[in-house]
Short mmCIF file of C-alpha atoms and ligand atoms in Angstrom, two decimals:
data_model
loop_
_atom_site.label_atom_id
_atom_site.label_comp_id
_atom_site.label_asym_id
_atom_site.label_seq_id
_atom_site.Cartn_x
_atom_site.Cartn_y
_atom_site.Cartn_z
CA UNK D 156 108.40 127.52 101.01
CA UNK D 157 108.77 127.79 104.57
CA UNK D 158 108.52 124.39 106.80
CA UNK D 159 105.68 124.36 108.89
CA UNK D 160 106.52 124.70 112.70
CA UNK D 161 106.10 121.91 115.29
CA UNK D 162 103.51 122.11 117.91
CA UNK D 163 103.38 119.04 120.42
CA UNK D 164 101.19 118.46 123.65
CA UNK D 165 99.96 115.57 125.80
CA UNK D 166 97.19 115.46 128.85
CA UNK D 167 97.57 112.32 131.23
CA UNK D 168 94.73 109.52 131.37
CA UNK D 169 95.34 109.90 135.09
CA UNK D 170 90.84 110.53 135.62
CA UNK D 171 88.04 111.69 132.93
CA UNK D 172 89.16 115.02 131.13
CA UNK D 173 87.54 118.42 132.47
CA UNK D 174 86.31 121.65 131.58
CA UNK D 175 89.91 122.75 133.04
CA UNK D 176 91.54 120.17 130.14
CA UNK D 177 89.04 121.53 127.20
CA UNK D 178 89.23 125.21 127.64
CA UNK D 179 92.70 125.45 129.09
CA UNK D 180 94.75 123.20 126.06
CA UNK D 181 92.37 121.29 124.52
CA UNK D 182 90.29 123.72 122.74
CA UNK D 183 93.15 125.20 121.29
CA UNK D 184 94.47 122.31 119.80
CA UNK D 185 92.45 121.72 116.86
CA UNK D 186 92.85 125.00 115.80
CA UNK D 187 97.00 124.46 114.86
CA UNK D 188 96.76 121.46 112.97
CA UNK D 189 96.04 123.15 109.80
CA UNK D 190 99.08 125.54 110.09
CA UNK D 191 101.47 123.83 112.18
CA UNK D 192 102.68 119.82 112.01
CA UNK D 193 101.62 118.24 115.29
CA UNK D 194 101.65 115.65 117.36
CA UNK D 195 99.09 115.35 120.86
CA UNK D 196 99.37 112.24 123.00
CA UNK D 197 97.85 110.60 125.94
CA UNK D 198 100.55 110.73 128.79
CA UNK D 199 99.98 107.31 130.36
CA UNK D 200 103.66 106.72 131.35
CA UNK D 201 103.02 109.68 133.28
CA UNK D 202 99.48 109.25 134.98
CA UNK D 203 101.37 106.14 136.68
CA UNK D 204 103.11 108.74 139.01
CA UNK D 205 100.04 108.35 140.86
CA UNK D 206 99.26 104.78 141.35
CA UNK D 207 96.54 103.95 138.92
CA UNK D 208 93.24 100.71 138.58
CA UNK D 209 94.95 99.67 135.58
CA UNK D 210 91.45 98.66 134.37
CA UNK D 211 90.82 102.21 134.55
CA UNK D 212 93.97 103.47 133.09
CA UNK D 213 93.34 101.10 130.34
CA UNK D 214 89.66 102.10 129.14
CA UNK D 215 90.75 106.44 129.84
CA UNK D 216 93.43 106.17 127.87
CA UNK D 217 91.55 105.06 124.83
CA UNK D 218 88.44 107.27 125.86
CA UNK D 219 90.70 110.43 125.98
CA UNK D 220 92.07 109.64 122.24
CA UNK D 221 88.36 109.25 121.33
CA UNK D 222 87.31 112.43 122.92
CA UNK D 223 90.51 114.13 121.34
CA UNK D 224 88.99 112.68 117.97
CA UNK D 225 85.79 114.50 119.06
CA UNK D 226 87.10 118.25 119.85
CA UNK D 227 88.25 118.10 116.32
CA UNK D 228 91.97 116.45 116.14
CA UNK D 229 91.47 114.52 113.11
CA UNK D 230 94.20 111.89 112.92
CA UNK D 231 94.86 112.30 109.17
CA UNK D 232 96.09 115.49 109.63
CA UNK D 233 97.99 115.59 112.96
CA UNK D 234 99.88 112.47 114.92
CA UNK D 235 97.79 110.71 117.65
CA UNK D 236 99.68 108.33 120.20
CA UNK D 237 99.68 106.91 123.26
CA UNK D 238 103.22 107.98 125.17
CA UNK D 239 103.92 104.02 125.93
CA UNK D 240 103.68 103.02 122.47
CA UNK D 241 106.67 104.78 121.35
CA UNK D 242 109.59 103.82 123.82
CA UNK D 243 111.99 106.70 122.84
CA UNK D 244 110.42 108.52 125.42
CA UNK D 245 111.30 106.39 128.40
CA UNK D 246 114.72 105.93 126.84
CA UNK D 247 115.89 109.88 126.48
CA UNK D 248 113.44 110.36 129.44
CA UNK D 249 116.57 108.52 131.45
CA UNK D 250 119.35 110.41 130.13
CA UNK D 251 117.55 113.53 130.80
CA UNK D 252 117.52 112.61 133.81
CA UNK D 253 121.47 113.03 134.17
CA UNK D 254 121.23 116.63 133.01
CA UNK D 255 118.26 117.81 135.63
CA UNK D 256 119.25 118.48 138.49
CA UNK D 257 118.05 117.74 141.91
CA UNK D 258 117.89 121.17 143.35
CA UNK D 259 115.41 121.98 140.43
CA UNK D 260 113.46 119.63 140.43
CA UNK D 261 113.02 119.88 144.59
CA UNK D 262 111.73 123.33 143.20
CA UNK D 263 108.78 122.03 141.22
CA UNK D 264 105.29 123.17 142.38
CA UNK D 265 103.30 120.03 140.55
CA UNK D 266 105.82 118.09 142.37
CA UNK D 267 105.40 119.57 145.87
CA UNK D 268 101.50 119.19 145.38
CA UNK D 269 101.46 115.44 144.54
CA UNK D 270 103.67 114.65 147.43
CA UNK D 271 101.30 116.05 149.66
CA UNK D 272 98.22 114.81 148.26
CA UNK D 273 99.96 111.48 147.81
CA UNK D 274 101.93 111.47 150.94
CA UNK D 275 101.99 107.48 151.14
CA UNK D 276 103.52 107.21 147.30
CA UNK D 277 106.08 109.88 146.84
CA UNK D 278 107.79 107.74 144.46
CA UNK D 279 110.82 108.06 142.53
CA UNK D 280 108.75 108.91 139.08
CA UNK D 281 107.06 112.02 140.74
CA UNK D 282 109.88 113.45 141.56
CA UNK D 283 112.23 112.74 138.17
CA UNK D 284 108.28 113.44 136.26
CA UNK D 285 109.35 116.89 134.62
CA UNK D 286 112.31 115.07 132.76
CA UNK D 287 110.24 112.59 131.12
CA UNK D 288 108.33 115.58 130.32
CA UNK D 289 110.97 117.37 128.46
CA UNK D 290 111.80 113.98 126.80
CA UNK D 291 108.34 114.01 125.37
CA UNK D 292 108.86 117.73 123.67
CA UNK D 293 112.39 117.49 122.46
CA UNK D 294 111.70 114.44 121.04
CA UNK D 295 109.98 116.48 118.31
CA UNK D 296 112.20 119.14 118.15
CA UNK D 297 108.92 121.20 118.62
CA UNK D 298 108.24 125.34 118.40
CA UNK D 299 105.77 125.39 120.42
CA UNK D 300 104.31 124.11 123.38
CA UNK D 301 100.24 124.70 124.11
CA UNK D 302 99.60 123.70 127.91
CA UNK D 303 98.20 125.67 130.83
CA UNK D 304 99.05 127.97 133.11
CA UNK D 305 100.62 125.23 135.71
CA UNK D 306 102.71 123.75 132.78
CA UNK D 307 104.65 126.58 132.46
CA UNK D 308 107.62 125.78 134.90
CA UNK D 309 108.12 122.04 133.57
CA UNK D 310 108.55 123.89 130.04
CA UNK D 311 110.89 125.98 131.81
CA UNK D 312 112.65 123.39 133.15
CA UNK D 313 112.87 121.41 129.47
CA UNK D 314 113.96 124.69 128.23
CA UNK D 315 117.06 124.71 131.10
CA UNK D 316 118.31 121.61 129.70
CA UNK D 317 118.34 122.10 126.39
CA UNK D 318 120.23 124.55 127.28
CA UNK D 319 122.60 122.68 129.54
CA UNK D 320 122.73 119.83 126.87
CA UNK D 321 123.31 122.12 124.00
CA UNK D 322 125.80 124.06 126.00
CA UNK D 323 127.85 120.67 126.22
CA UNK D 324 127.30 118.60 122.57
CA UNK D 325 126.00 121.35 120.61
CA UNK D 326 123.01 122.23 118.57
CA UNK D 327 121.06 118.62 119.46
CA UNK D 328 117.72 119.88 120.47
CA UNK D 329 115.15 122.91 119.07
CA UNK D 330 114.32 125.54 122.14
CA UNK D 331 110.63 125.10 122.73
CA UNK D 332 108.34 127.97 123.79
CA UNK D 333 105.48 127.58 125.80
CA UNK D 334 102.01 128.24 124.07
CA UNK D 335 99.96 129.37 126.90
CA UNK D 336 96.53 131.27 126.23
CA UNK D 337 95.10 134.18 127.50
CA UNK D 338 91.67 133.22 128.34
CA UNK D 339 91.33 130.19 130.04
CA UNK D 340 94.99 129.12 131.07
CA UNK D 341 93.44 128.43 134.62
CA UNK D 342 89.87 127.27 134.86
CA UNK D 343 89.61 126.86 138.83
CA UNK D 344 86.96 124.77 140.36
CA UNK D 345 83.72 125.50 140.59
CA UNK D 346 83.13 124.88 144.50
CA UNK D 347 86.68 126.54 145.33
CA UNK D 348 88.01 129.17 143.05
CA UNK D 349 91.43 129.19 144.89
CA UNK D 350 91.87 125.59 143.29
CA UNK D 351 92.75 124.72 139.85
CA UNK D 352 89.74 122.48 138.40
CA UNK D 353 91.43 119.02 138.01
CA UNK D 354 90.64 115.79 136.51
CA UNK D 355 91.98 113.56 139.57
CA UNK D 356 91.44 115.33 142.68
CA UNK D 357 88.86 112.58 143.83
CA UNK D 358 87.76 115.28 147.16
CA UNK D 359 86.63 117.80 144.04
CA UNK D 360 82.73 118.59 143.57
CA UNK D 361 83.98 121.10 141.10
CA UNK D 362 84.46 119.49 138.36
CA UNK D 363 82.71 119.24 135.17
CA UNK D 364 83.84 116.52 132.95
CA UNK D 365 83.49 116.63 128.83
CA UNK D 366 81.40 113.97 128.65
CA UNK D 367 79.19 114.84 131.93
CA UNK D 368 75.20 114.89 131.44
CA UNK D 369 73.25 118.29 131.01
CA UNK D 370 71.83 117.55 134.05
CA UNK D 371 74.44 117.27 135.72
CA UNK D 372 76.63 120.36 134.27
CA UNK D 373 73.81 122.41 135.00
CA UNK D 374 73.33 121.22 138.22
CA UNK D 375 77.05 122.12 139.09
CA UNK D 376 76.98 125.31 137.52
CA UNK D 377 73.54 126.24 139.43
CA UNK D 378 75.66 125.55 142.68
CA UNK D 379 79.06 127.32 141.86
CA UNK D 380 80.35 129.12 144.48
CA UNK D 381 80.01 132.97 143.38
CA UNK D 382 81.26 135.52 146.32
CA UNK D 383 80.23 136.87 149.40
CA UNK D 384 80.27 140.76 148.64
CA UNK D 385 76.38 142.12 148.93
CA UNK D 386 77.09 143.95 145.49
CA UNK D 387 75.74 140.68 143.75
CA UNK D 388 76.60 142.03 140.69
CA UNK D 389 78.47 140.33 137.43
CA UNK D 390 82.06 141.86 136.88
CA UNK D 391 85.53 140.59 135.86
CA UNK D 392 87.23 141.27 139.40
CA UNK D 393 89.96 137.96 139.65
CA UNK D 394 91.20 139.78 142.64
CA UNK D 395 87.74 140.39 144.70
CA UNK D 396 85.21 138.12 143.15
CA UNK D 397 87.11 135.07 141.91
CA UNK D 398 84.14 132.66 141.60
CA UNK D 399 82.49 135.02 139.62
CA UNK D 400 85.61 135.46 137.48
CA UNK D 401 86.11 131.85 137.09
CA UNK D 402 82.71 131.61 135.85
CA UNK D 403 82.88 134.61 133.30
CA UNK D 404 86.26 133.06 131.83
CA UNK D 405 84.17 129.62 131.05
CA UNK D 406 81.29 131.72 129.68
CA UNK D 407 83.49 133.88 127.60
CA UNK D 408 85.29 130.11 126.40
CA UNK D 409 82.14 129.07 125.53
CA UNK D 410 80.48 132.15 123.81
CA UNK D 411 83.49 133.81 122.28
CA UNK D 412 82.33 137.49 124.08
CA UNK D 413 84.27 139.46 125.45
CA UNK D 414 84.27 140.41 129.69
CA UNK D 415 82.94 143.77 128.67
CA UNK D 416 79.39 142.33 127.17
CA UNK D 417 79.27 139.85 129.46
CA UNK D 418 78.82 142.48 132.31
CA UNK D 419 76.17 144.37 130.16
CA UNK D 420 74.15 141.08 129.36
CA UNK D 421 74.49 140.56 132.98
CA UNK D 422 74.13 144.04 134.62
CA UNK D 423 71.22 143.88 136.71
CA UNK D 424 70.34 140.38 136.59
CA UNK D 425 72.43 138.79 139.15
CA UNK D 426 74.03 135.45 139.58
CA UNK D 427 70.50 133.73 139.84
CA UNK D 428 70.51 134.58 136.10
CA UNK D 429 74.14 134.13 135.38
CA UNK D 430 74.95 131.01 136.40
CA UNK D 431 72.08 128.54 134.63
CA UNK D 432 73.17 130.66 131.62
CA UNK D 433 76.46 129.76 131.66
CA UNK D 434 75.92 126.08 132.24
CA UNK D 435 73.83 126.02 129.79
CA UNK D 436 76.39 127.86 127.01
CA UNK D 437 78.69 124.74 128.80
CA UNK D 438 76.25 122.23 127.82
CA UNK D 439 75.73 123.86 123.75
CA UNK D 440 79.72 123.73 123.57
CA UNK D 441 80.24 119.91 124.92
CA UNK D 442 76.75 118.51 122.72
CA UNK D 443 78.52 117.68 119.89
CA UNK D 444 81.62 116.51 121.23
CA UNK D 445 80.10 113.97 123.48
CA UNK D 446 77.89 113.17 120.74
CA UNK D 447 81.10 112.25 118.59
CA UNK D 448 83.01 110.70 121.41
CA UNK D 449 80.11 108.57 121.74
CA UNK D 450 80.26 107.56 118.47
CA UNK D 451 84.06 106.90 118.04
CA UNK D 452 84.41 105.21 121.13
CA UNK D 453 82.04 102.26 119.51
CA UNK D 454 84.22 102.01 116.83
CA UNK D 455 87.13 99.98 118.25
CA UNK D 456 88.70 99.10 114.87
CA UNK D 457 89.24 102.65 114.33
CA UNK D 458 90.43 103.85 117.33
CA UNK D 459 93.04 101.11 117.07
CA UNK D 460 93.84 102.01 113.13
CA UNK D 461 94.60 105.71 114.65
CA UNK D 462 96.77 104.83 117.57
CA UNK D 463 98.95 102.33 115.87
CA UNK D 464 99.58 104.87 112.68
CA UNK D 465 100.57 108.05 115.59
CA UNK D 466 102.50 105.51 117.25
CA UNK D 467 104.49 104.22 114.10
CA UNK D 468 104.59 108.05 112.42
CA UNK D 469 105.63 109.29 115.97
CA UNK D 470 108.48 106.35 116.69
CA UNK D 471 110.13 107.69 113.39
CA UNK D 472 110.49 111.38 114.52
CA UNK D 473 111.61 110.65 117.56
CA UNK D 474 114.04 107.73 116.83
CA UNK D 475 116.04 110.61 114.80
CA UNK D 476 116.24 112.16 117.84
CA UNK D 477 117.30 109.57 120.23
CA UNK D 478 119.86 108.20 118.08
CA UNK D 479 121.99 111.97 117.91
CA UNK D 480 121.29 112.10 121.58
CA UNK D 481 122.66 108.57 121.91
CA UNK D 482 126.26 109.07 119.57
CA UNK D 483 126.50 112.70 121.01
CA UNK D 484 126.73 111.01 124.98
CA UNK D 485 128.99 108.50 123.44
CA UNK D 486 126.93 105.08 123.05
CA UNK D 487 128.28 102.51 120.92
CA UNK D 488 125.98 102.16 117.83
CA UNK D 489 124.02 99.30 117.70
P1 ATP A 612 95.83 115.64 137.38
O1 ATP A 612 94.71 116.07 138.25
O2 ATP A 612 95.86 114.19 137.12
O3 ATP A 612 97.16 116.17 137.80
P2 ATP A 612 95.09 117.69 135.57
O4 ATP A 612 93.61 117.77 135.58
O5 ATP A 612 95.85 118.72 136.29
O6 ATP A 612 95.55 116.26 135.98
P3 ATP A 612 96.84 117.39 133.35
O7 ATP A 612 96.87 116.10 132.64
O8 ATP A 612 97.93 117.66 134.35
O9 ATP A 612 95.46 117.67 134.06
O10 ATP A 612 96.82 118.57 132.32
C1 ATP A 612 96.57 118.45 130.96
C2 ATP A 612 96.64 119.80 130.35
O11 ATP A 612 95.50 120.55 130.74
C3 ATP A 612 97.84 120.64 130.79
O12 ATP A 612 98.29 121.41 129.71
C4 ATP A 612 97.29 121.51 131.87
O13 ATP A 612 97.99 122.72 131.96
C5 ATP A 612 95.89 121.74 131.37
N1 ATP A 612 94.95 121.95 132.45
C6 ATP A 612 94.61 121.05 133.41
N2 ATP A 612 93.71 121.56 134.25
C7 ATP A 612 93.47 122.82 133.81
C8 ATP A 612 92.63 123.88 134.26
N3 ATP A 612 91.87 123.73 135.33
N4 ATP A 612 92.62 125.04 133.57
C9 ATP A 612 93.38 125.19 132.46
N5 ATP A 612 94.20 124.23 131.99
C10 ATP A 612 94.25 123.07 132.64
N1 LTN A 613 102.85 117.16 132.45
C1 LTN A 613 101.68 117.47 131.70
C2 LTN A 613 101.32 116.42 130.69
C3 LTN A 613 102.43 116.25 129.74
C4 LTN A 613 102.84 117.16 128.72
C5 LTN A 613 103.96 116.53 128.11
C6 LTN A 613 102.37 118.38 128.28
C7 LTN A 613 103.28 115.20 129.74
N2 LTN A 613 104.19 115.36 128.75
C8 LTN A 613 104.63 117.17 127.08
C9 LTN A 613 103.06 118.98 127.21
C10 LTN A 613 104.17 118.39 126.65
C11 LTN A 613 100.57 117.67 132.68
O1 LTN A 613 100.62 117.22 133.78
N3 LTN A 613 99.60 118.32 132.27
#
């Protein structure tokens, strides 16, 4: 029988997760853990990039596992772990470092954002971020690697020095492939469709979180920005109508149909009509996740049992890893 395939992703406890998190990786997630062996962490070696409350840090880091928990991840039949709790990663994450180079990572579009939305703390860890990144994945030895649309060049880059490290000691890591999907790769904010909708941009009224309140989802949705064209009409034009594209990619997340019937419910009716509707298909989608996260995030005892096993089940894939890496560089074993 064949082995199953690897599949590994992590999202950073670096503010609450979005709509943007959910349909762009998220929601995709659960639906691989039957076929594929994987592991999905919460990045928190990463979110300190940006200089974090560590109170805050603290309690999103354990909501985000909880809310993973919720969207269907069940931890007895993928790995669950917080990135901090298994140090390989900050170990290979440094000797990755010696095979990235500088010019590439200069190149780095995440990077060149966070510098200038963080222009007092462009630290050291922002800039060297992408090769803790590729640490994380090769850890693994992964197939596959489900993230959105902006994750695509640090994949790229992990991919470059496998290559590069491969090229010098061999066959040490797997090649991983991006996983990127075709609906929903890039939900963009719902006050500023040029923007990608994201979980720490503090300035951003165009976010909905997973665990916001009706109210308030519909309330956000009710004032998404739509276009200015006097057509006023619903159709899938990214180029022209962007808001209105934005908003037809959530609704066809949330509903499963298609652009095509979208226009036909909509033709006719207008964005008056459109855009409760889609809040509220936003609201029927999150219910029972936020009714779950609720629930597990009680349960302290459990969400403790789950990290501690991902953690321990994790440490053992990826110490098999770090200890080629370490005799192919030429460390003495300990
Ligand atoms: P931050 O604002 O702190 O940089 P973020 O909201 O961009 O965070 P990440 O932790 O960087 O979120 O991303 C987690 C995962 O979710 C990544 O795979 C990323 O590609 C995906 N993702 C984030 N925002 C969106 C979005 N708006 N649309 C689709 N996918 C998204
Ligand atoms: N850089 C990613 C989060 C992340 C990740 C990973 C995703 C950290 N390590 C490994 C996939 C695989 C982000 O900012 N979204």
């Amino acid at each position: 029988m064949d082995e199953k395939k690897t599949m590994l992703s992590g999202i950073k406890p670096s503010g609450d997760l979005t709509l943007g998190s959910y349909l762009g990786p998220l929601h995709h997630w659960p639906k691989m853990i039957e076929e594929y062996d994987c592991y999905y962490f919460m990045a928190d070696l990463h979110a300190i990039t940006v200089r974090q409350n560590p109170a805050d840090l603290r309690r999103r880091t354990l909501e985000q596992l909880a809310q993973y928990i919720a969207c269907g991840l069940d931890p007895e039949k993928c790995t669950l772990f917080i990135q901090s709790h298994v140090h390989q990663h900050a170990e290979l994450g440094w000797v990755l470092n010696c095979y990235a180079m500088f010019g590439e990572l200069s190149r780095m579009t995440q990077f060149k954002d966070k510098s200038a939305r963080n222009a007092d703390n462009i630290n050291g860890g922002l800039f060297t971020y992408p090769c803790l990144m590729a640490a994380d994945i090769l850890l693994y030895q992964p197939d596959f690697i489900p993230v959105g649309d902006d994750q695509r060049q640090h994949v790229e880059l992990a991919r470059n020095i496998v290559q590069r490290f491969n090229g010098v000691y061999g066959d040490v890591f797997k090649m991983p492939e991006p996983y990127i999907p075709k609906v929903g790769a890039r939900i963009m904010s719902l006050t500023n469709p040029a923007a990608k909708m994201s979980k720490s941009d503090n300035g951003d009224t165009g976010r909905v979180t997973l665990m916001d309140d009706p109210n308030v989802i519909m309330k956000q949705f009710k004032r998404a920005i739509t276009d200015s064209d006097t057509e006023r009409c619903v159709r899938y034009d990214p180029e022209n109508k962007p808001g209105v594209a934005n908003l037809m990619t959530i609704y066809s997340s949330a509903t499963g149909r298609s652009f095509a019937e979208i226009e036909r419910e909509f033709d006719g009716l207008g964005y008056g009509k459109f855009k409760p509707a889609v809040g509220e298909a936003v609201v029927e989608m999150l219910r029972p996740i936020q009714e779950e996260a609720r629930r597990i995030m009680a349960d302290k005892a459990y969400l403790e049992g789950v990290y501690r096993a991902g953690a321990e089940k994790a440490s053992r894939t990826a110490e098999k890893t770090l200890r080629k890496v370490y005799k192919k560089v030429g460390f003495v074993a300990r």
